[in-house]
CSV table of C-alpha atoms in Angstrom, one decimal:
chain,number,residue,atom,x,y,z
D,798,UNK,CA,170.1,-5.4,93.2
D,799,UNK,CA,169.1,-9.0,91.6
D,800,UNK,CA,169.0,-8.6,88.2
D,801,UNK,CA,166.8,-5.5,87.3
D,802,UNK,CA,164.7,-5.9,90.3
D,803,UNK,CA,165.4,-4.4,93.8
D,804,UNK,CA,164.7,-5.4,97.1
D,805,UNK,CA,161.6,-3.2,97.5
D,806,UNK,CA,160.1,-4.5,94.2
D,807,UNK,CA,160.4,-8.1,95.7
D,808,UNK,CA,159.4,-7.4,99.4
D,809,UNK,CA,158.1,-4.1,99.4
D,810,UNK,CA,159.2,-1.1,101.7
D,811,UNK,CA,160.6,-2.5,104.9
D,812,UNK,CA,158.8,-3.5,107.5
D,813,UNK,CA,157.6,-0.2,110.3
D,814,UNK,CA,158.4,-0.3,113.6
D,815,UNK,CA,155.6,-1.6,115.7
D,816,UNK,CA,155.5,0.5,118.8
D,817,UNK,CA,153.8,-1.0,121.7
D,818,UNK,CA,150.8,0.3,123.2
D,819,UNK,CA,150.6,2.5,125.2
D,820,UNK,CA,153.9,4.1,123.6
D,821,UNK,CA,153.1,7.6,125.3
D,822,UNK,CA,153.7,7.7,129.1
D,823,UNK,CA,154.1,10.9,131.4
D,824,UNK,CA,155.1,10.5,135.0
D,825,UNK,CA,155.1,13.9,136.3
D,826,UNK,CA,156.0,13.0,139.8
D,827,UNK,CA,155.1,14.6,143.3
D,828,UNK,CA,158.3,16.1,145.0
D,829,UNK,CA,159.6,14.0,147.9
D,830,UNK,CA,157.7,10.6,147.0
D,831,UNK,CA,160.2,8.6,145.9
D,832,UNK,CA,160.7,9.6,142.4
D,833,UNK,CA,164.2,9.7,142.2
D,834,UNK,CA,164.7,6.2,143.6
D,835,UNK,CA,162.1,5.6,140.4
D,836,UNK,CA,164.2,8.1,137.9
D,837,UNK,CA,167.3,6.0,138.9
D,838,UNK,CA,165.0,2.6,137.7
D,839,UNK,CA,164.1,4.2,134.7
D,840,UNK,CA,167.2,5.4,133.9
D,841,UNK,CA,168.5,1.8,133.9
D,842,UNK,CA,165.2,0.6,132.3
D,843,UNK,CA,165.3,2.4,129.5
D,844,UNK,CA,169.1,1.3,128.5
D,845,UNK,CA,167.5,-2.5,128.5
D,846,UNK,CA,164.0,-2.0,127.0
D,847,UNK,CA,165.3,0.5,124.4
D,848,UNK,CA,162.7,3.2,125.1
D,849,UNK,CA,163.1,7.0,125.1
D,850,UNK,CA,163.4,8.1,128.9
D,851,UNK,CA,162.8,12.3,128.5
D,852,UNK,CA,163.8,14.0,131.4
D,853,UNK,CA,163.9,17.8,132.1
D,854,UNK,CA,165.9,20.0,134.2
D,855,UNK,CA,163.4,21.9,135.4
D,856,UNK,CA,162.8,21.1,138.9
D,857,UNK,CA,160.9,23.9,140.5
D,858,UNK,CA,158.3,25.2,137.8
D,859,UNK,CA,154.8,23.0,138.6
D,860,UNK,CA,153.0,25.4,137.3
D,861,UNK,CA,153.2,26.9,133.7
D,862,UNK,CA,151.3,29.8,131.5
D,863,UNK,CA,148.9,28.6,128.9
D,864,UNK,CA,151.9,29.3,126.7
D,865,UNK,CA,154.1,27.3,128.5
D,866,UNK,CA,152.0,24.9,128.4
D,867,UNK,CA,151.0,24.5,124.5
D,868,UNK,CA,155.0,24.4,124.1
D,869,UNK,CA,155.8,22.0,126.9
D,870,UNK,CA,153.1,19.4,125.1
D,871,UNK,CA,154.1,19.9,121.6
D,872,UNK,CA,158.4,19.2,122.8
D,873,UNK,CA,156.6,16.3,124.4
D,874,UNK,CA,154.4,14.9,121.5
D,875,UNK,CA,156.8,15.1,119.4
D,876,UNK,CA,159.4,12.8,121.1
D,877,UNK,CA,160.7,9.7,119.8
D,878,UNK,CA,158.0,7.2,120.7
D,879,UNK,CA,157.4,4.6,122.4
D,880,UNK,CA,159.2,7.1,125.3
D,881,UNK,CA,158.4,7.9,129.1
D,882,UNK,CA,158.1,11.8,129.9
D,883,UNK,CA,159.0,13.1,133.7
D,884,UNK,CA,159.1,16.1,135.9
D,885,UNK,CA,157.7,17.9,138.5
D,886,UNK,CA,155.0,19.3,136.9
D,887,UNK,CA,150.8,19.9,137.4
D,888,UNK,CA,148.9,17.7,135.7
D,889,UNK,CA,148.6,18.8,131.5
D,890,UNK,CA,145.4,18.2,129.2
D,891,UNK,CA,147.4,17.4,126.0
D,892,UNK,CA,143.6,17.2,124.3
D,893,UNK,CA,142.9,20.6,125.4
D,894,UNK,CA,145.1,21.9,122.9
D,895,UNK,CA,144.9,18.9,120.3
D,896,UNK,CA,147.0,16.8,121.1
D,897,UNK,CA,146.7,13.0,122.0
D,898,UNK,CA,146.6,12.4,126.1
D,899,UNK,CA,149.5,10.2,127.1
D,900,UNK,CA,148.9,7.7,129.9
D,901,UNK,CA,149.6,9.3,133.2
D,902,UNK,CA,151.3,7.6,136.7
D,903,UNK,CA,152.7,8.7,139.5
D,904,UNK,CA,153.2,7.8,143.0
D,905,UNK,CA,152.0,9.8,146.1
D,906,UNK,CA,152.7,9.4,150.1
D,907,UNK,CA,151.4,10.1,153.7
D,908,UNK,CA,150.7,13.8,153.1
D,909,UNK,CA,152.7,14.7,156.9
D,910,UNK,CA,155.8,12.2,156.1
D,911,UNK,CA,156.1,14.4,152.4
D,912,UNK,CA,156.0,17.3,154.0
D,913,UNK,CA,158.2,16.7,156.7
D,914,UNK,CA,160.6,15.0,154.3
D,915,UNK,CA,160.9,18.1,152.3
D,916,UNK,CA,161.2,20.5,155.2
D,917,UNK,CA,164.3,18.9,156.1
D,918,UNK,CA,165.8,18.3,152.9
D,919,UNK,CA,165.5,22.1,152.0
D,920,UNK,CA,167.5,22.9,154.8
D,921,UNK,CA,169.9,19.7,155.0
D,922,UNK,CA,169.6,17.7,151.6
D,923,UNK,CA,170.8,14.2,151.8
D,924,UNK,CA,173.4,11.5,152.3
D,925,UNK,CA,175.0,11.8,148.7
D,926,UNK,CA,176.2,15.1,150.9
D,927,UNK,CA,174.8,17.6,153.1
D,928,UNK,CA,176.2,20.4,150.9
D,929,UNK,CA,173.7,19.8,148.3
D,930,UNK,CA,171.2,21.7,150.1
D,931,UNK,CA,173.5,25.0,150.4
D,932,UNK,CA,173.4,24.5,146.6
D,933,UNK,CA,169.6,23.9,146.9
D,934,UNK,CA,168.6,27.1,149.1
D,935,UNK,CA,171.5,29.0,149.0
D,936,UNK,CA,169.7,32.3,149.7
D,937,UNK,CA,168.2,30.8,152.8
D,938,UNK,CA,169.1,32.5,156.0
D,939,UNK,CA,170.4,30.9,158.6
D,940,UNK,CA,167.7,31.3,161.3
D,941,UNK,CA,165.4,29.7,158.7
D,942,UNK,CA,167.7,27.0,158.4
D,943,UNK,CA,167.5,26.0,161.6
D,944,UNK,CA,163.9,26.7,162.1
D,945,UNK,CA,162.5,24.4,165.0
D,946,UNK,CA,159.7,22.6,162.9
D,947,UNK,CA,157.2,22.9,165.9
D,948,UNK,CA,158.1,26.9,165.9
D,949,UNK,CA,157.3,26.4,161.9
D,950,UNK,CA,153.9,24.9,162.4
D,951,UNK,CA,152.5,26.4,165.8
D,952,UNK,CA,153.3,30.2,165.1
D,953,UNK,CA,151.9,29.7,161.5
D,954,UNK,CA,155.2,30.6,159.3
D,955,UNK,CA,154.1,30.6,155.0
D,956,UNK,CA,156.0,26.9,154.8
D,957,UNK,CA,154.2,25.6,157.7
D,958,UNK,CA,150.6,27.3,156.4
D,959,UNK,CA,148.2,26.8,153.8
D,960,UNK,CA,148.4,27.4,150.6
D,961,UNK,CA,152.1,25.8,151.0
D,962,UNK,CA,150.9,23.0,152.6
D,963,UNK,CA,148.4,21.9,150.0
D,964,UNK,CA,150.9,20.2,147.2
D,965,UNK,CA,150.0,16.9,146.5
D,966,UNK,CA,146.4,17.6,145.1
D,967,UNK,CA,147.8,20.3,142.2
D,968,UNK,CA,149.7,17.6,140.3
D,969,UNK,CA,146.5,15.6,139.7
D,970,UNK,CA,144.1,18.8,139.7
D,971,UNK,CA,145.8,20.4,137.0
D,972,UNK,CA,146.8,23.8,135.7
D,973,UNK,CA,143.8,25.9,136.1
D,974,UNK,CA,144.5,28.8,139.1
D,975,UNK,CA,141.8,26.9,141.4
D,976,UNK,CA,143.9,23.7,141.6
D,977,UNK,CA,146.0,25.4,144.2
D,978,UNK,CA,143.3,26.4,146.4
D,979,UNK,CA,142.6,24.0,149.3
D,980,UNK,CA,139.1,23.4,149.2
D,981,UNK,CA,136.7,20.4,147.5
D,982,UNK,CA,136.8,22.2,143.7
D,983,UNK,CA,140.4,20.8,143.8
D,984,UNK,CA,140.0,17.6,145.5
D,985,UNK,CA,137.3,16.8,143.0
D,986,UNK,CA,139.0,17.2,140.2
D,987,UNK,CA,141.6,15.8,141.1
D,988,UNK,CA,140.0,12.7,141.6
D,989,UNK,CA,138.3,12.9,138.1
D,990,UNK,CA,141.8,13.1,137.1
D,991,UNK,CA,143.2,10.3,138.2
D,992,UNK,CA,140.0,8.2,136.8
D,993,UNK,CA,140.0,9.5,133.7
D,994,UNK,CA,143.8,10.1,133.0
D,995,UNK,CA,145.6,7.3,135.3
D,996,UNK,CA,146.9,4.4,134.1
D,997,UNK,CA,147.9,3.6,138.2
D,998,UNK,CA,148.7,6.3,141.0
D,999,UNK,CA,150.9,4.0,144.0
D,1000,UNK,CA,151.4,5.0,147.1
D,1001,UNK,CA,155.3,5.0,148.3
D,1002,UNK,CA,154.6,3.0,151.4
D,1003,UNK,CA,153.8,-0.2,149.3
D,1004,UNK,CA,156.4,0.8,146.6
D,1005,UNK,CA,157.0,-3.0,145.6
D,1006,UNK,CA,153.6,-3.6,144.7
D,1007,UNK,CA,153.8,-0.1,142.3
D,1008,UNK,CA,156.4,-1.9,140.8
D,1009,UNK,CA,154.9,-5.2,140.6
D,1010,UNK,CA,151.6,-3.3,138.8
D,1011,UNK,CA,154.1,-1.3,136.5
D,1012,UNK,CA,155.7,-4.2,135.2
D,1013,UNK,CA,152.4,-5.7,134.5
D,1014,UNK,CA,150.4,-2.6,133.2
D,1015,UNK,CA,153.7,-1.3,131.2
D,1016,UNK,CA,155.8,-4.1,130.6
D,1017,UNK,CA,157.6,-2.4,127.4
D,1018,UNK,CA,158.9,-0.2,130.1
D,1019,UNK,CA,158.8,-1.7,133.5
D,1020,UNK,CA,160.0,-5.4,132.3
D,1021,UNK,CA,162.3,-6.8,135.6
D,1022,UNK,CA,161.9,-3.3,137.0
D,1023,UNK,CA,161.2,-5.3,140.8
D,1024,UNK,CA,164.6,-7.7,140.2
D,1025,UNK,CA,166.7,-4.4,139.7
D,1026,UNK,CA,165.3,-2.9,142.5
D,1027,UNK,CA,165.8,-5.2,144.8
D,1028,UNK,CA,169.5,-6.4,143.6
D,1029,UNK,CA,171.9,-4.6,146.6
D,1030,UNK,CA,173.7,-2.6,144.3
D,1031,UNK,CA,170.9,-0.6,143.3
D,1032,UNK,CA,169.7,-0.7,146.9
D,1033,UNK,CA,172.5,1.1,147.9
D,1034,UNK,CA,171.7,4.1,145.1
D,1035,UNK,CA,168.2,4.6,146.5
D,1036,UNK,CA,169.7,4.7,150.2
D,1037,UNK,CA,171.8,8.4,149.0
D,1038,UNK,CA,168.2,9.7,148.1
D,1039,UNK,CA,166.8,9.1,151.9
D,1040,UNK,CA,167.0,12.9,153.7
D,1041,UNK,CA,169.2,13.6,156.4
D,1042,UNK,CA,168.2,15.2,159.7
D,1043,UNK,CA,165.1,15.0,160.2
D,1044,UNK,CA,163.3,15.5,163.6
D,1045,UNK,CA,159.7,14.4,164.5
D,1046,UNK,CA,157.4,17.5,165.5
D,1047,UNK,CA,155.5,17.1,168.7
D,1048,UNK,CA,151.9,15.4,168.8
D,1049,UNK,CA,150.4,19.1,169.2
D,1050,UNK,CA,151.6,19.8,165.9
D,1051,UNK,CA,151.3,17.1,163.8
D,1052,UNK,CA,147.8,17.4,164.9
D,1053,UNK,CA,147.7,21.1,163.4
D,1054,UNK,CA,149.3,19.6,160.2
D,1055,UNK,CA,146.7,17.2,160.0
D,1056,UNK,CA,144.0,19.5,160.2
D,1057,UNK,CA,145.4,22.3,157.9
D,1058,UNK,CA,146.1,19.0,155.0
D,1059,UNK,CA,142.6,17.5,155.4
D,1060,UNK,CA,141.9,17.9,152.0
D,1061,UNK,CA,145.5,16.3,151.1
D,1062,UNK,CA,144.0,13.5,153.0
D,1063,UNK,CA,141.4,12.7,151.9
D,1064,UNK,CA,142.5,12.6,148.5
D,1065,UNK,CA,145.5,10.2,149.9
D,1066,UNK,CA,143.0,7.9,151.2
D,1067,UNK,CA,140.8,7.6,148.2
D,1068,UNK,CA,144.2,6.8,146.0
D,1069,UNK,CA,145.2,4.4,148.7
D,1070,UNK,CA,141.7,2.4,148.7
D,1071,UNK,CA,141.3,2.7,144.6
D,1072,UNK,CA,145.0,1.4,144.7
D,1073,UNK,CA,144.1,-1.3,147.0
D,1074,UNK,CA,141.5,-2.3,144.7
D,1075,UNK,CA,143.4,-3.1,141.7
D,1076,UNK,CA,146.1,-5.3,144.0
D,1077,UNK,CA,142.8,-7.2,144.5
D,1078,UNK,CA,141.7,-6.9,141.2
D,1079,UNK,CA,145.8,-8.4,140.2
D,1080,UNK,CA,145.7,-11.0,142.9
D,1081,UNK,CA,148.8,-9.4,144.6
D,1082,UNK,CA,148.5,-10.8,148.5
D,1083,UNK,CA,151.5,-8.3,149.3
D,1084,UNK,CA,153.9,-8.6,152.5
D,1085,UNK,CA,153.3,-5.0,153.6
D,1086,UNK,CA,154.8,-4.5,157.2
D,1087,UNK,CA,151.8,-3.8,159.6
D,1088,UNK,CA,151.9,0.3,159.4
D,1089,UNK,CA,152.6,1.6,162.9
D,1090,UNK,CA,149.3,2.1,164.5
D,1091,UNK,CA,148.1,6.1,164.0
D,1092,UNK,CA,149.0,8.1,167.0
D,1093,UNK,CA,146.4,8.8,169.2
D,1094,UNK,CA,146.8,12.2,168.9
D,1095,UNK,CA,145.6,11.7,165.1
D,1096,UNK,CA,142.0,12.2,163.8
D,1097,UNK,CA,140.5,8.8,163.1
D,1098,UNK,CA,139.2,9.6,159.7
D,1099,UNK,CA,136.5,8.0,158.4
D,1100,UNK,CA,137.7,8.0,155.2
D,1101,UNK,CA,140.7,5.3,156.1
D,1102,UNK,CA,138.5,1.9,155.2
D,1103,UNK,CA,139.8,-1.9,155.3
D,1104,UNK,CA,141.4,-3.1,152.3
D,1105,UNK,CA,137.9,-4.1,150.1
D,1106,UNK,CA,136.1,-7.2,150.0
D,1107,UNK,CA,136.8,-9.3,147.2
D,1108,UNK,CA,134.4,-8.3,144.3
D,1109,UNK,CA,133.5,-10.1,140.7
D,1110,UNK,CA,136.5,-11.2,139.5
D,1111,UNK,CA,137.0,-9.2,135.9
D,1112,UNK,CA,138.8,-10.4,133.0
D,1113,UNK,CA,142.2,-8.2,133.4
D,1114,UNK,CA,143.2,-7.9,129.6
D,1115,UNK,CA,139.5,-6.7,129.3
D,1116,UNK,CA,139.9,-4.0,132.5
D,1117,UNK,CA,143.5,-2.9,130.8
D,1118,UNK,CA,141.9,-2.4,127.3
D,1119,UNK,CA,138.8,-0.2,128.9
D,1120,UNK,CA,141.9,1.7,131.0
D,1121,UNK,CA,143.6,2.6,127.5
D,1122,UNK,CA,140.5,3.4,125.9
D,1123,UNK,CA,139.9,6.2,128.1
């Protein structure tokens, strides 16, 4: 008090908390694409930028009731903001049951190397200790353990078949009971989704340019996030995430894979060339390692073009502002 008065009769109520924009952001990241290297980040991130990181323990539920849904967005709306939601979950339509649409990333990968990734770290986990996986699959049997992949994929076992083998395209596709149906309903939604819904969708291979784009898109929560990645004591945490094991399938069967996850691929190649597009768009002239060339083995697909041509330059605050619009 001074004199009679108080401190909201001379300043008025106390300033609010500006939140930055966007101050909503879910990340409900693919299995097997680096996302725990990226949880680790956040983790650290969100001790220095001072947002709310909220993270489930549900790891194996992708796919949720309409129920389950309508509860899952209103725990998530109603979070302290400005926060960052993940978990491995299909894509959710907060408007379609009234609630405002976050801003959606994610990171995807060469549909073969994810699957192969997670074949193997099912059975043996990964270097913070092979006995993770007994955890993991502990019901699994042992001649399924030590399933030869090429056995797997040429005599047509459920993991090695579609519908298990179509997984990337549900987390963009969505909830509805078609999204996990291989075929062009689900690709084309998906894409729509990422579109409409995606602030940036990266693809693992060219993981330091994600970052790069993060930090510029997000900065509120991806501030320094390429310095702490890079520093070698964080380098080290990432290197317990890599899985253990793992044996390359023989060209007859990788070629099977391919075919059965031509749908997967296609969408991976229209994420890699929009994603290519904004590194253009962001003047980022990254140092990507040549990728080994395609075996021959593989179907050249037409889909795979050259990075783009450089087109009309665009103001980028304007581009971000339409992105946030959306």
């Amino acid at each position: 008090f001074v004199g009679n008065s108080t401190y909201l009769d001379d300043h008025g109520p106390p300033p609010q908390k500006v939140l930055p924009f966007p101050s909503q952001v879910v990340y409900n990241r693919v299995g097997k694409c680096g996302s725990r290297t990226v949880v680790l980040l956040l983790r650290i991130l969100s001790e220095k930028h001072g947002f709310n990181l909220v993270t489930s323990d549900i790891h194996n539920k992708t796919r949720l009731t309409k129920n389950e849904q309508m509860e899952l967005i209103k725990n998530i709306s109603t979070a302290e903001q400005p926060y960052l939601f993940t978990r491995h979950v299909h894509f959710l339509n907060f408007s379609r049951f009234g609630g405002d649409q976050p801003v959606y990333i994610n990171i995807i990968r060469d549909p073969v190397n994810r699957f192969l990734s997670n074949y193997f770290f099912r059975r043996f986990g990964d270097w913070r200790g092979e006995q993770n996986h007994m955890i993991r699959t502990p019901s699994m049997r042992q001649e399924e353990r030590y399933l030869d992949i090429n056995v797997c994929i040429l005599e047509n076992y459920p993991e090695c078949s579609n519908p298990r083998l179509f997984y990337i395209i549900p987390y963009f596709c969505g909830q509805h009971p078609r999204c996990r149906e291989p075929g062009e309903w689900a690709l084309e939604r998906a894409k729509l989704n990422v579109n409409e819904n995606f602030l940036l969708v990266g693809i693992l291979e060219e993981l330091e340019d994600v970052l790069l784009l993060l930090e510029r898109f997000l900065p509120h929560y991806f501030k320094d996030v390429l310095s702490i990645y890079k520093n070698p004591e964080h380098r080290k945490i990432g290197n317990l995430t890599v899985t253990v094991r793992k044996t390359v399938p023989s060209p007859e069967a990788i070629q099977i894979l391919y075919q059965r996850m031509r749908y997967e691929y296609e969408f991976y190649y229209y994420v890699k060339e929009q994603f290519h597009l904004l590194k253009r768009k962001f003047g980022l002239k990254s140092h990507i390692r040549k990728p080994h060339p395609r075996p021959e083995f593989f179907i050249p697909s037409p889909l795979e073009t050259e990075e783009p041509i450089d087109d009309e330059e665009e103001d980028d605050e304007k581009w971000l502002e339409d992105i946030y619009k959306r």
